[in-house]
Protein backbone atom coordinates (compact mmCIF):
# COMPACT_ATOMS: atom_id res chain seq x y z
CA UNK A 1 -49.92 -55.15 124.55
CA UNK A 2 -52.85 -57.23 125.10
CA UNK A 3 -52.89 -60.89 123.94
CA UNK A 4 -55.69 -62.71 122.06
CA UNK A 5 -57.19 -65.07 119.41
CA UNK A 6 -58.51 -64.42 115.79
CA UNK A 7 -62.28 -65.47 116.53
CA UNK A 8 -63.33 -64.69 112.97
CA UNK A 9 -62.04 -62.85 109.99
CA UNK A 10 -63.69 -61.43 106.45
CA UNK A 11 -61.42 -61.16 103.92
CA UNK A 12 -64.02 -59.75 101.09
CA UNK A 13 -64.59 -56.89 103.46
CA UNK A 14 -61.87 -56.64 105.30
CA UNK A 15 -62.51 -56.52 108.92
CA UNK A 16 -63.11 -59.15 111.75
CA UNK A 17 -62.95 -59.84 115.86
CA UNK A 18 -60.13 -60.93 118.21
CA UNK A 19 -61.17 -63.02 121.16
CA UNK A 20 -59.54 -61.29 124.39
CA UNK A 21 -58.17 -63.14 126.29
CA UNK A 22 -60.33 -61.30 129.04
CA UNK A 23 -63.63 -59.54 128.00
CA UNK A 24 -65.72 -59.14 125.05
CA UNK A 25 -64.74 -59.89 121.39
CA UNK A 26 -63.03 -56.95 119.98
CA UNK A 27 -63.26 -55.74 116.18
CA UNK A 28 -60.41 -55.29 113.94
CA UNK A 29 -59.97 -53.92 110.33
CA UNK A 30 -57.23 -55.38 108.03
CA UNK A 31 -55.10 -52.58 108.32
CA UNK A 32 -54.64 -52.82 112.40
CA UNK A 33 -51.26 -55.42 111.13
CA UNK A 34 -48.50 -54.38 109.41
CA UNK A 35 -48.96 -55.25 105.43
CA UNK A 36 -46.43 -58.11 105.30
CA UNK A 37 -48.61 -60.15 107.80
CA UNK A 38 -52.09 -60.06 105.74
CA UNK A 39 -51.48 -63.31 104.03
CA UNK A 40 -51.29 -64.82 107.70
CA UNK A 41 -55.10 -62.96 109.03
CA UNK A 42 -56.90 -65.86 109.41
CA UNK A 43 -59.07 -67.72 112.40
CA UNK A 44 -57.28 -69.07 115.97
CA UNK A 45 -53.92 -67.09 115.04
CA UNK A 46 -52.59 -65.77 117.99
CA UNK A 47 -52.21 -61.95 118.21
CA UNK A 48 -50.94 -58.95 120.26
CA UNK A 49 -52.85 -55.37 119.88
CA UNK A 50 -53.68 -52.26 121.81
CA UNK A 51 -57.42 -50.95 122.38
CA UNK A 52 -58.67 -47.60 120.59
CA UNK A 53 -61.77 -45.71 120.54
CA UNK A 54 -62.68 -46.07 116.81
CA UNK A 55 -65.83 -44.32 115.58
CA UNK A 56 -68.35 -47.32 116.48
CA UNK A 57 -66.67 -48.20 119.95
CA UNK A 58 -63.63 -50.27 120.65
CA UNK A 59 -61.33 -51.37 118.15
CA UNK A 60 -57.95 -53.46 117.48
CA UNK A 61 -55.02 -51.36 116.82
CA UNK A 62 -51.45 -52.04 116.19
CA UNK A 63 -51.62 -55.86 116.15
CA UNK A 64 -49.46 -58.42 115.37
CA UNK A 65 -49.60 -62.01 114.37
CA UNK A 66 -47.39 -64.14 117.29
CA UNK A 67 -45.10 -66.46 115.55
């Protein structure tokens, strides 16, 4: 799992980018967290994820919020 920071986040439209910790700024839709962690989306949250080809290049996957 890679490590990073919520740079900025939409909630009207659902989507938004993680600062890596190393390279560029990486997208993420809502649904790349588990449900019960929505309320808790929102800018400098610390987050794991994974990197996956989505159809518009890189994407967030399987994140979570870090406690």
């Amino acid at each position: 799992m890679l490590k990073g920071t919520i740079k900025s986040y939409n909630s009207k439209n659902a989507f938004g980018f993680i600062k890596q910790e190393a390279g560029e700024d990486l997208f993420f839709f809502k649904n790349a967290f588990p449900e019960d962690q929505y309320h808790r989306i929102q800018e400098n949250a610390k987050v794991t994820y994974v990197v996956v080809e989505g159809q518009k290049g890189p994407q967030a996957a399987k994140a979570q919020i870090e406690d």
